[in-house]
mmCIF file of C-alpha atoms in Angstrom:
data_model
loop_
_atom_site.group_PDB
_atom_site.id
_atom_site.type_symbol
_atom_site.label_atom_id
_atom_site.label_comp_id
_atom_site.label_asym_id
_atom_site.label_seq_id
_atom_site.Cartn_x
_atom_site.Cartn_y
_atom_site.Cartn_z
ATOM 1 C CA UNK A 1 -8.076 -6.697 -10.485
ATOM 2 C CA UNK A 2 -5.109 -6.292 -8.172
ATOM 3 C CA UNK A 3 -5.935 -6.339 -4.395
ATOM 4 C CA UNK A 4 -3.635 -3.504 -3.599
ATOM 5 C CA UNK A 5 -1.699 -1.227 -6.222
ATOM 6 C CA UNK A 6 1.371 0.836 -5.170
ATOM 7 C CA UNK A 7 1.731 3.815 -6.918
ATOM 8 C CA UNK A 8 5.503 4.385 -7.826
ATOM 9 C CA UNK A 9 5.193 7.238 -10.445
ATOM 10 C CA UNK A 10 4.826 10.762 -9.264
ATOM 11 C CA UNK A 11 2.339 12.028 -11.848
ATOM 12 C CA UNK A 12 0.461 8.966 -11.110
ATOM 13 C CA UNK A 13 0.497 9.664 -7.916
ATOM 14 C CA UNK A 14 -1.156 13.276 -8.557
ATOM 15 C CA UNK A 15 -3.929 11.599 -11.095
ATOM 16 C CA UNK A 16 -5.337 9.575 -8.028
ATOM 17 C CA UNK A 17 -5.432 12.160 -5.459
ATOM 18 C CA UNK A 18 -7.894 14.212 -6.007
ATOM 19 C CA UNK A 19 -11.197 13.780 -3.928
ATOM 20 C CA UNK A 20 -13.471 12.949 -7.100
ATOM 21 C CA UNK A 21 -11.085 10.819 -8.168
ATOM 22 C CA UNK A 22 -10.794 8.835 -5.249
ATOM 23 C CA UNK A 23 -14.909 8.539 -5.723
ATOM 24 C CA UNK A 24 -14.769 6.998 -9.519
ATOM 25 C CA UNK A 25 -12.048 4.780 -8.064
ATOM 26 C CA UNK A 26 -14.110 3.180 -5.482
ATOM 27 C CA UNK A 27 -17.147 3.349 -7.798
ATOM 28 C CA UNK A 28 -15.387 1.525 -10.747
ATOM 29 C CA UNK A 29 -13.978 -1.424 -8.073
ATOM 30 C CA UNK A 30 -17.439 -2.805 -10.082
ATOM 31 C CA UNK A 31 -17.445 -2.009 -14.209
ATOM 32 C CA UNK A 32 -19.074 0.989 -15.060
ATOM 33 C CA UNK A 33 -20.250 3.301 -17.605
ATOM 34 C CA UNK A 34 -19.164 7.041 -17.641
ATOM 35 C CA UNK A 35 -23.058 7.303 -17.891
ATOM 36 C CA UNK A 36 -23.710 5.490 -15.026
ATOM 37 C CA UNK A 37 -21.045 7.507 -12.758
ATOM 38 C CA UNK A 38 -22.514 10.650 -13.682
ATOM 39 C CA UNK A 39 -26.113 9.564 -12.427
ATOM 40 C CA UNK A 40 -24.115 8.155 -9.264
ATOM 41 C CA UNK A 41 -21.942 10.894 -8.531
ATOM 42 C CA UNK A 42 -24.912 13.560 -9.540
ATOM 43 C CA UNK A 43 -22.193 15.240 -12.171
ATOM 44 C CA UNK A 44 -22.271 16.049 -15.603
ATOM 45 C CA UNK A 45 -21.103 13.048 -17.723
ATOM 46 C CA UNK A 46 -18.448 15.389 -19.692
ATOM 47 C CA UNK A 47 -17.027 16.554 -16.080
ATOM 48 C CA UNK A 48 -16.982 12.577 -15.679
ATOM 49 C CA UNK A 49 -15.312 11.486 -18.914
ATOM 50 C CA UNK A 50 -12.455 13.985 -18.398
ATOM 51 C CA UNK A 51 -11.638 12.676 -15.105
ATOM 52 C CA UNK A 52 -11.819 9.324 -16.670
ATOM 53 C CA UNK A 53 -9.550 9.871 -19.562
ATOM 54 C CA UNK A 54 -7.156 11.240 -16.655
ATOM 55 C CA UNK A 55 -7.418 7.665 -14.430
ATOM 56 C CA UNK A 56 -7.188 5.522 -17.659
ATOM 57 C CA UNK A 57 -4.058 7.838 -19.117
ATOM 58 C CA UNK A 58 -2.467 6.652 -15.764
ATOM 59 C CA UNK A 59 -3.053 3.359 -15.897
ATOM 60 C CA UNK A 60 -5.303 3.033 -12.547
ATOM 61 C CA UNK A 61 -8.414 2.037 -15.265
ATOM 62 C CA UNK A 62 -9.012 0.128 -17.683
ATOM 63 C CA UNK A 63 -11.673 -1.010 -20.379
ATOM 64 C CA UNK A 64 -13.277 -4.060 -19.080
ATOM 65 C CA UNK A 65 -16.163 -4.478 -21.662
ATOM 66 C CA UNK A 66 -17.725 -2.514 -24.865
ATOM 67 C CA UNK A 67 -21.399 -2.510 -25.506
ATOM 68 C CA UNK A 68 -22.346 -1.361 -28.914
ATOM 69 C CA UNK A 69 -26.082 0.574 -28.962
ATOM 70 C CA UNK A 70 -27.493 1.945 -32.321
ATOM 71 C CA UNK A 71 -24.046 2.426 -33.933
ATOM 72 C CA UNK A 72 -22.548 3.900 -30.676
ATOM 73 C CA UNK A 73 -20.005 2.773 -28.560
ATOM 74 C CA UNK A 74 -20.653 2.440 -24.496
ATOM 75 C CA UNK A 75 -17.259 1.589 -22.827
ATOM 76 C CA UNK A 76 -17.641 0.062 -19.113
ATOM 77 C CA UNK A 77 -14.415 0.919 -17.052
ATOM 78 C CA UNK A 78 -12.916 -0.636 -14.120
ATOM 79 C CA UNK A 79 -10.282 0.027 -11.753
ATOM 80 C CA UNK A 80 -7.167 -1.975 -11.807
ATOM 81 C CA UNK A 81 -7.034 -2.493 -7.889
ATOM 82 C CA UNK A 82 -9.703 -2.274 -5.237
ATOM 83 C CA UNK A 83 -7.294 -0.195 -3.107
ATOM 84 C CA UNK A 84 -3.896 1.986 -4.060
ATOM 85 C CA UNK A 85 -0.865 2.865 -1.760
ATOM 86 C CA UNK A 86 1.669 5.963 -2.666
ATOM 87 C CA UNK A 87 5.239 4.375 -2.870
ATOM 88 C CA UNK A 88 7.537 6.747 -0.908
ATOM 89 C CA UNK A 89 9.605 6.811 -3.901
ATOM 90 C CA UNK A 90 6.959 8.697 -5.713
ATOM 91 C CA UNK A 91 8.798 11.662 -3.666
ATOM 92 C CA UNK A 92 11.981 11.021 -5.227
ATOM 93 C CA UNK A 93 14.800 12.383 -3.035
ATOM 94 C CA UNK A 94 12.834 13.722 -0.089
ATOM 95 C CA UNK A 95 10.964 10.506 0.386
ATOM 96 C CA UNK A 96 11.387 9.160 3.653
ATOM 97 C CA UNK A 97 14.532 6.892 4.610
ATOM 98 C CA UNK A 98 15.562 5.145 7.457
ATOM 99 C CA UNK A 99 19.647 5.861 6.820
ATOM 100 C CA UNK A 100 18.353 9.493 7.686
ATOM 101 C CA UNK A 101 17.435 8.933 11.260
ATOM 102 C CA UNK A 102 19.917 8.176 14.158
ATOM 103 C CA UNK A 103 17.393 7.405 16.710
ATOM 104 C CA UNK A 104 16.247 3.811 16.348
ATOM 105 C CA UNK A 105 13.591 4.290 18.987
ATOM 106 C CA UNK A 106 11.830 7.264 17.403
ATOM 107 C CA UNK A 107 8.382 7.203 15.332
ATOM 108 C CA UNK A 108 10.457 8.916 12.678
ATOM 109 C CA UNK A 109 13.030 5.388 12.371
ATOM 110 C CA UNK A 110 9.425 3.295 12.313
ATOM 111 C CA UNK A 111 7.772 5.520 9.854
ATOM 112 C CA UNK A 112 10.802 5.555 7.179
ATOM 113 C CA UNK A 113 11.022 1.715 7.859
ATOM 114 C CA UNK A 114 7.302 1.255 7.078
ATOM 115 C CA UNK A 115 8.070 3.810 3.997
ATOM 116 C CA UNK A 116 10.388 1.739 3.084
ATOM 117 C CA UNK A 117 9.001 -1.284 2.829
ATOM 118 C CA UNK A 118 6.273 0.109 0.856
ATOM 119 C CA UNK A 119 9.095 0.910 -2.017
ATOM 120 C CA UNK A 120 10.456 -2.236 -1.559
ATOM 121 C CA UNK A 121 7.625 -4.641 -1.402
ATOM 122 C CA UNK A 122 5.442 -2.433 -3.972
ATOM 123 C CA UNK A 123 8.367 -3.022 -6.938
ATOM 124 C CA UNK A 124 8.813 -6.510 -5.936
ATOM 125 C CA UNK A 125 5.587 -7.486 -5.868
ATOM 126 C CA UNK A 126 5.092 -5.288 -9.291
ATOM 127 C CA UNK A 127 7.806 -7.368 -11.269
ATOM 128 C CA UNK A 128 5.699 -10.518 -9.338
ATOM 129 C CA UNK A 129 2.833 -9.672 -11.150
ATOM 130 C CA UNK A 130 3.707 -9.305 -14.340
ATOM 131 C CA UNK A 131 6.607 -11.880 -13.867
ATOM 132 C CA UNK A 132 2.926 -13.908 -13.691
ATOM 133 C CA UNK A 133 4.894 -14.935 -10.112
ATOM 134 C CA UNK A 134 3.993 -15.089 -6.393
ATOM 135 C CA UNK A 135 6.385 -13.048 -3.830
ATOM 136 C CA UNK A 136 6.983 -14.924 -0.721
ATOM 137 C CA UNK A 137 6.465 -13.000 2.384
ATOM 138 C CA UNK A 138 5.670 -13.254 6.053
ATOM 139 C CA UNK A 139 3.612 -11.030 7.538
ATOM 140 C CA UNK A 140 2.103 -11.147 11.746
ATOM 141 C CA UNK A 141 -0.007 -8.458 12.939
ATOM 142 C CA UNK A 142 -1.650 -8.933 16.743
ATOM 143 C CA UNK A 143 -2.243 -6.557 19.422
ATOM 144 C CA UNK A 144 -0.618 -6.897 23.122
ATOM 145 C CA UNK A 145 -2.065 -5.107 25.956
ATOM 146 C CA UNK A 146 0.738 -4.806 28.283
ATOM 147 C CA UNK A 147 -0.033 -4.047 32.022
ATOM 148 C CA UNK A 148 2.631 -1.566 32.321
ATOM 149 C CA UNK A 149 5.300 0.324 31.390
ATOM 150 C CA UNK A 150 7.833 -2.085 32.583
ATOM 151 C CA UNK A 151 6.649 -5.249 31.185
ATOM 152 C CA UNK A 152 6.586 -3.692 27.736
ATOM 153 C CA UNK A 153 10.295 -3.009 28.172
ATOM 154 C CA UNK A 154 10.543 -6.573 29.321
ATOM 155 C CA UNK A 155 8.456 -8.000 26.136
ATOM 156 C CA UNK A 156 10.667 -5.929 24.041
ATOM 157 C CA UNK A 157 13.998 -7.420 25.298
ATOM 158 C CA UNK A 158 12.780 -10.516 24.814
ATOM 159 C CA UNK A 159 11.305 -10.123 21.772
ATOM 160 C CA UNK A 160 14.819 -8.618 20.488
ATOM 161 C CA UNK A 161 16.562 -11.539 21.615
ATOM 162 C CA UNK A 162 14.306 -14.354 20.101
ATOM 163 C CA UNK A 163 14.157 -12.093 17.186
ATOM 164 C CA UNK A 164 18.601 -12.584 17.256
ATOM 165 C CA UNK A 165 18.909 -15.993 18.088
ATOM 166 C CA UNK A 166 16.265 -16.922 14.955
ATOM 167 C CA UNK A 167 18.731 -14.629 12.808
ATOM 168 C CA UNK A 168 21.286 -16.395 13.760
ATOM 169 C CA UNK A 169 20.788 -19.833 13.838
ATOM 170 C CA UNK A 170 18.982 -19.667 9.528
ATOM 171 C CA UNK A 171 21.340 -16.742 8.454
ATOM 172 C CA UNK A 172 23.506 -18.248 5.838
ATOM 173 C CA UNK A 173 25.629 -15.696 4.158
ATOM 174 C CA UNK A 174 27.290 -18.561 1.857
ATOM 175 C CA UNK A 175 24.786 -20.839 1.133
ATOM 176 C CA UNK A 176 24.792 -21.005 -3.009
ATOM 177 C CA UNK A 177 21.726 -20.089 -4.258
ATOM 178 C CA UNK A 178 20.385 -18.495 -0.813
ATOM 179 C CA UNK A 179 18.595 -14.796 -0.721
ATOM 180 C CA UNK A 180 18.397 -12.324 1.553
ATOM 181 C CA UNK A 181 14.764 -11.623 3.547
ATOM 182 C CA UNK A 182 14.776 -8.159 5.164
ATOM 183 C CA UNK A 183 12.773 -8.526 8.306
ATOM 184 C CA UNK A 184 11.166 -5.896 10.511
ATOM 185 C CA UNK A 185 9.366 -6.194 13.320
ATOM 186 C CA UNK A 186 7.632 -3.094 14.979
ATOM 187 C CA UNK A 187 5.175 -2.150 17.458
ATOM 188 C CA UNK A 188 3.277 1.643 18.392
ATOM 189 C CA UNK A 189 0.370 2.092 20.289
ATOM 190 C CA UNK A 190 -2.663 1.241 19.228
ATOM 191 C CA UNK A 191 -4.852 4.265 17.611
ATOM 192 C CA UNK A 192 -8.187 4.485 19.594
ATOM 193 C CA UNK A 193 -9.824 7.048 16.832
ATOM 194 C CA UNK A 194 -8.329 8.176 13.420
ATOM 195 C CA UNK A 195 -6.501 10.837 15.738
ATOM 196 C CA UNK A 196 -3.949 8.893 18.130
ATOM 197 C CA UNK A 197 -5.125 10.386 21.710
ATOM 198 C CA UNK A 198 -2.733 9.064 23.824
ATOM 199 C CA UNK A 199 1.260 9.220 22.373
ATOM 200 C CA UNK A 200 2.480 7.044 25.463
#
């Protein structure tokens, strides 16, 4: 079972969204029975196979054991991740892209750069997996408190020039054999509920 899955097919997309769907996903992060979900869940065990047929048709389950019982045939699913992600490019030509935004500073610019690295690093680490191969990647996340306004916009200078003079000194566009690492580095204020209260 994958960690994370990234969902790049539109209709795959659809199979996972609904809200009982989302419930047999986290339920089957374990092996279970279609039996077993419907005493769970409190649902009829038909209404419970057909969303299962729907989740396995799409790939996001899978048989992980068969128990035979008096000539029938009891088959325990399991998800294939514990948690899924919608690639952007499930959206096709109206998902989100940086190219489309002039403003560098906006939350749009961050958002379709987050978007995109979902596409990006979602098909990598895809062909990874069943290349049986690990991606290399870097990844920081901390949270700054800054005192004000100013020193922010001093962090961020400085940030943007250590960020430069790194590029610079290990970019290599014609060393044989070399490959290029996109890197971003971002930074928005820090939600204090599920709803951001303060935009500043």
């Amino acid at each position: 079972m994958l960690d994370v899955e990234v969902i790049q097919e539109p209709a795959t997309a659809v199979a996972a969204l609904g809200p009982l769907r989302g419930k047999l996903l986290a339920e089957l992060r374990q092996p279970a029975s279609a039996a077993g979900l419907a005493s769970v869940l409190g649902l009829p065990r038909q209404k419970v196979n057909y969303h299962l047929r729907a989740l396995e048709a799409h790939g996001l389950v899978t048989v992980a054991e068969q128990r035979t019982w008096g000539g029938l045939t009891e088959r325990l699913l399991v998800a294939t991740a514990q948690s899924y992600v919608v690639s952007p490019g499930a959206l096709g030509p109206i998902a989100a892209d940086p190219a489309h935004s002039s403003d560098r500073l906006s939350a749009s610019y961050l958002i379709a750069l987050a978007a995109r690295a979902v596409r990006e690093v979602g098909d990598l680490f895809r062909r990874a997996t069943e290349a049986k191969k690990r991606l290399a990647t870097v990844s920081m996340d901390t949270t700054i408190r800054f005192r004000t306004a100013r020193e922010r916009a001093s962090f961020s200078r400085e940030l943007a020039a250590a960020v430069t003079e790194l590029a610079a000194r290990y970019h290599d566009d014609s060393a044989p054999g070399g490959r290029p690492h996109r890197l971003i580095v971002l930074a928005h204020p820090q939600p204090h509920n599920p709803s951001i209260e303060d935009p500043s």
